Short mmCIF file of C-alpha atoms in Angstrom, two decimals:
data_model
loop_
_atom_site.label_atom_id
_atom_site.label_comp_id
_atom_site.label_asym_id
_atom_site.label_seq_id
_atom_site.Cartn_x
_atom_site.Cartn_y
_atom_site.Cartn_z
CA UNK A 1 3.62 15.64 5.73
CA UNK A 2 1.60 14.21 8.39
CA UNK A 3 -0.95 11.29 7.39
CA UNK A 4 -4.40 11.55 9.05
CA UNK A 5 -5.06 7.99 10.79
CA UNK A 6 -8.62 6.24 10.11
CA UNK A 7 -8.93 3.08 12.02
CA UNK A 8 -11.81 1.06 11.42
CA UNK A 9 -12.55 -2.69 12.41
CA UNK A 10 -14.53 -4.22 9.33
CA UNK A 11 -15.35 -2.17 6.12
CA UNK A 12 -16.26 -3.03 3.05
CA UNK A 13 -12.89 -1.72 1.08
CA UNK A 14 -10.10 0.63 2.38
CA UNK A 15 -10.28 2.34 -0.88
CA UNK A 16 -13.67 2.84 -1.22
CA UNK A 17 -13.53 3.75 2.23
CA UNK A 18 -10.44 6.69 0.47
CA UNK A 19 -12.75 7.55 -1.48
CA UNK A 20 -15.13 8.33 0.66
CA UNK A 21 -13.07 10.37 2.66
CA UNK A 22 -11.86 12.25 0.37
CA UNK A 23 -15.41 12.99 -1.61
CA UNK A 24 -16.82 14.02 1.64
CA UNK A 25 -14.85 15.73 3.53
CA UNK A 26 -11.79 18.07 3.69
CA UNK A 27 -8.98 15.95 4.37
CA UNK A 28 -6.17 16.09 1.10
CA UNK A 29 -4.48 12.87 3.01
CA UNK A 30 -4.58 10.04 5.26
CA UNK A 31 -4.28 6.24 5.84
CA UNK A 32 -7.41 4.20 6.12
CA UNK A 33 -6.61 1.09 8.66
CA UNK A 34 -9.03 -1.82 9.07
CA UNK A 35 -8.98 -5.49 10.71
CA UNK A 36 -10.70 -6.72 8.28
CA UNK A 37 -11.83 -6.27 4.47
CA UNK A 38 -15.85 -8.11 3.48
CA UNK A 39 -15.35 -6.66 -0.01
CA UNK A 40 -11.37 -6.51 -0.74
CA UNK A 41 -10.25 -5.70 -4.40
CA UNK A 42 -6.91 -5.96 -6.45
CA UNK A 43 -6.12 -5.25 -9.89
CA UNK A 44 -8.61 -5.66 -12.75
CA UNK A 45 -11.50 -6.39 -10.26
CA UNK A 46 -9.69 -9.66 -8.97
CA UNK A 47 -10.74 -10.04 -5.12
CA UNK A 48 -8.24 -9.37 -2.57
CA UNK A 49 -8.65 -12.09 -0.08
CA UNK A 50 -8.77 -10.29 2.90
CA UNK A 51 -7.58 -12.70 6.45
CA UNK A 52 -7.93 -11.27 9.58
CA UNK A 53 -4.02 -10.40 11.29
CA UNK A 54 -2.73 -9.01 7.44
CA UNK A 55 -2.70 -5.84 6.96
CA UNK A 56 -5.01 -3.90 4.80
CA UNK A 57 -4.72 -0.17 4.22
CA UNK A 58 -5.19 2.77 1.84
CA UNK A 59 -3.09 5.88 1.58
CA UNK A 60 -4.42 8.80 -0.55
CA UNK A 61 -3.06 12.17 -0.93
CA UNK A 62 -3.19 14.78 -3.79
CA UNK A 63 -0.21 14.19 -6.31
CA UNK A 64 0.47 15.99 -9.69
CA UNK A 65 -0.03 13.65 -12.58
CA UNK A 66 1.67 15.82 -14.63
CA UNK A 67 4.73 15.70 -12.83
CA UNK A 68 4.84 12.04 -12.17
CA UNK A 69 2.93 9.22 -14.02
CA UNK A 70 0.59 6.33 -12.71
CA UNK A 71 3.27 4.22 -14.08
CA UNK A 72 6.47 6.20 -12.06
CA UNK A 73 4.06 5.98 -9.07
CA UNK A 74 3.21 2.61 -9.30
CA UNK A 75 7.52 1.86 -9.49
CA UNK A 76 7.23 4.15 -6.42
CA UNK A 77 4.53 2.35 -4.50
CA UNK A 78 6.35 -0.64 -5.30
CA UNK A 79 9.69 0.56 -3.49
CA UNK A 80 8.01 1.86 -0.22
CA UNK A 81 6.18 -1.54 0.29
CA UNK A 82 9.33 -3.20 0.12
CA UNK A 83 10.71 -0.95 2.66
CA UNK A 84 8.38 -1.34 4.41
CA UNK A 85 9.13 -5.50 3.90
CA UNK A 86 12.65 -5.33 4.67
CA UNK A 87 11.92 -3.99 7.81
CA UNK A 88 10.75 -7.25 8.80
CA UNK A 89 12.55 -9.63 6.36
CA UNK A 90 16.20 -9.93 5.49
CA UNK A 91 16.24 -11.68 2.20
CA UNK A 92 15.32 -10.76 -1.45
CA UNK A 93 12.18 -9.11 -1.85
CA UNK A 94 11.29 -9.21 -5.48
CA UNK A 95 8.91 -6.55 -7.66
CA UNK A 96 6.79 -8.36 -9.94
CA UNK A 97 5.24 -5.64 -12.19
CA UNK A 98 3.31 -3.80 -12.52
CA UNK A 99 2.00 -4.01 -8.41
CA UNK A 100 2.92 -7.55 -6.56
CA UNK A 101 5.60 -8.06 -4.11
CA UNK A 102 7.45 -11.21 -4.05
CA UNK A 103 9.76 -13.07 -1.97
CA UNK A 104 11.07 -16.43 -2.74
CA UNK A 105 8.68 -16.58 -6.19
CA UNK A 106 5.51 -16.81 -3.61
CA UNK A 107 2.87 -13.13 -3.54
CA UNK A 108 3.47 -11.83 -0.36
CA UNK A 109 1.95 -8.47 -1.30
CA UNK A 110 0.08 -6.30 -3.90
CA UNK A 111 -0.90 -2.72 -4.28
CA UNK A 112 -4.03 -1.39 -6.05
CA UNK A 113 -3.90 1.83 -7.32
CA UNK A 114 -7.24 4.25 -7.98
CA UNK A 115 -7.22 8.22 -8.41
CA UNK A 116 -9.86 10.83 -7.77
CA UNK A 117 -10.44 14.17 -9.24
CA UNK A 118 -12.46 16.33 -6.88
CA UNK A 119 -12.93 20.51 -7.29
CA UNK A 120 -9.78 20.08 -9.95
CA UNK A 121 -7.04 18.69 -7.27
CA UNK A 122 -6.01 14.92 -7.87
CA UNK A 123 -5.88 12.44 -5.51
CA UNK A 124 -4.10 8.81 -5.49
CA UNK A 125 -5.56 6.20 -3.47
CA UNK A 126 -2.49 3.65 -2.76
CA UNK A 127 -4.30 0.39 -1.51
CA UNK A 128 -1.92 -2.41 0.21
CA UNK A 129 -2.73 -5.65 1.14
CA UNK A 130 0.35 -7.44 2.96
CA UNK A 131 -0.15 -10.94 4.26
CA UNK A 132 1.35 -10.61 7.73
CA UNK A 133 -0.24 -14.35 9.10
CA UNK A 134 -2.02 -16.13 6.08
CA UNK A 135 -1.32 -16.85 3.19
CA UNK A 136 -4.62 -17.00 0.25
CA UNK A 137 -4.87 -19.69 -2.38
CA UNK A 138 -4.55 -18.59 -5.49
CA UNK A 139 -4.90 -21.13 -8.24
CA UNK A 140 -1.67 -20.99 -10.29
CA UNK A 141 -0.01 -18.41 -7.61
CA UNK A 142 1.60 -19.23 -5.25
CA UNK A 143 1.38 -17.07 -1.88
CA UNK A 144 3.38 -16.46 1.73
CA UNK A 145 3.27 -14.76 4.67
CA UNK A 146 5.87 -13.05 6.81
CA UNK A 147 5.37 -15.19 9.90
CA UNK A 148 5.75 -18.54 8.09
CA UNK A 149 8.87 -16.46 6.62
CA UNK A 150 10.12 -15.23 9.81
CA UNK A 151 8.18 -16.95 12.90
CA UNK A 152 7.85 -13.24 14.48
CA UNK A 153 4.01 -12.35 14.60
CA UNK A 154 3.65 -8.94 13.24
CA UNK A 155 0.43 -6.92 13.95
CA UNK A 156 -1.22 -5.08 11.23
CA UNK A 157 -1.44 -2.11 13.47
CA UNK A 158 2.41 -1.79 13.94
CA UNK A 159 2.86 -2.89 10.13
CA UNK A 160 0.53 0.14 9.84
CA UNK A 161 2.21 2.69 11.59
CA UNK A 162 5.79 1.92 10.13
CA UNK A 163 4.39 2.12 6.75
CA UNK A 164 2.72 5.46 7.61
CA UNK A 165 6.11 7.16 8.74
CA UNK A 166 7.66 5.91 5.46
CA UNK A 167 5.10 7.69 3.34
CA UNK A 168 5.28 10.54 5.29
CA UNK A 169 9.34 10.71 5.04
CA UNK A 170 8.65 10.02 1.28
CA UNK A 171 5.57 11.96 -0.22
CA UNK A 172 7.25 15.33 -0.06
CA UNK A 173 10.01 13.82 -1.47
CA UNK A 174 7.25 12.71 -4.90
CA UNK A 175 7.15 16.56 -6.34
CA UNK A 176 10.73 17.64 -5.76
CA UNK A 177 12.72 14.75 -7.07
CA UNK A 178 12.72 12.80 -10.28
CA UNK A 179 11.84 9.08 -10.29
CA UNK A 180 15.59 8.31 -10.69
CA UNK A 181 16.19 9.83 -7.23
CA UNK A 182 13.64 8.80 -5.38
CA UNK A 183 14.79 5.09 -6.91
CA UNK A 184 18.37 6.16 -5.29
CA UNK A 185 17.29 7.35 -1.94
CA UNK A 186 15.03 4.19 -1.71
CA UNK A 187 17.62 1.53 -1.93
#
């Protein structure tokens, strides 16, 4: 499955932007790209702090909820960041549930999850926030970055573009497999 790109250079959310997309037009997936977030969100309406040089994107494509839960695709989500992590770092790379990525106890990701009925299909927005350069403050969190991590400067755009090819490999992969084999062929 191929992932329609939308690159834009400052919007308000990438998945509002989603759900935009998908309320307006006919596209059933895609990848929303931006430099930069003004109005960034995480889980229970906590801001995402949103630097410029991290990456911030949104994935949405129609999924059956019957099938597959929020909770099995959040576990899911959760694996293909960290792929998408271990492309650039070596060590441990930890899941703090239900939608964080850790490495070395400090956030160094987080995923915000949103569906969308529209004319009976279901869509799941998959929003990711990676901190590629800087690192937020977070009272009582601590936070990291790959480059402090790594001293390699990754761009969001090539962050972007692996991460698209690994959904692509692994959304077709969502309907026909069980959530213990898409754990296996993700390790």
């Amino acid at each position: 499955m191929k992932l329609k790109k939308f690159n834009f250079k400052i919007i308000n959310s990438t998945n509002d932007q989603a759900f935009q997309i998908i309320k307006n037009t006919n596209n059933k997936s895609g990848i929303v790209i931006t430099d930069k977030q003004k109005k960034g969100r995480g889980q229970y309406g906590k801001k995402w702090a949103s630097f410029k040089g991290n990456l911030f994107v949104s994935i949405f494509f129609q999924v059956n909820l019957v099938q597959l839960s929020l909770k099995n695709l959040t576990k899911i989500n959760c694996l293909l960041v960290k792929k998408l992590l271990s492309n650039f770092y070596k060590d441990k790379i930890t899941i703090k549930k239900p939608n964080d990525l850790l490495i070395n106890n400090m956030k160094i990701s987080g995923i915000l999850q949103e569906t969308l009925s529209k004319s009976g299909e279901t869509f799941i927005i998959v929003g990711i926030g990676i901190n590629l350069i800087k690192s937020p403050t977070i009272k009582n969190y601590l936070t990291t970055n790959l480059f402090d991590l790594t001293g390699v400067k990754i761009t969001p755009y090539s962050a972007a573009l692996k991460l698209k090819k690994i959904y692509e490999t692994f959304i077709p992969m969502f309907h026909k497999f069980n959530i213990k084999s898409l754990n296996r062929n993700l390790k």
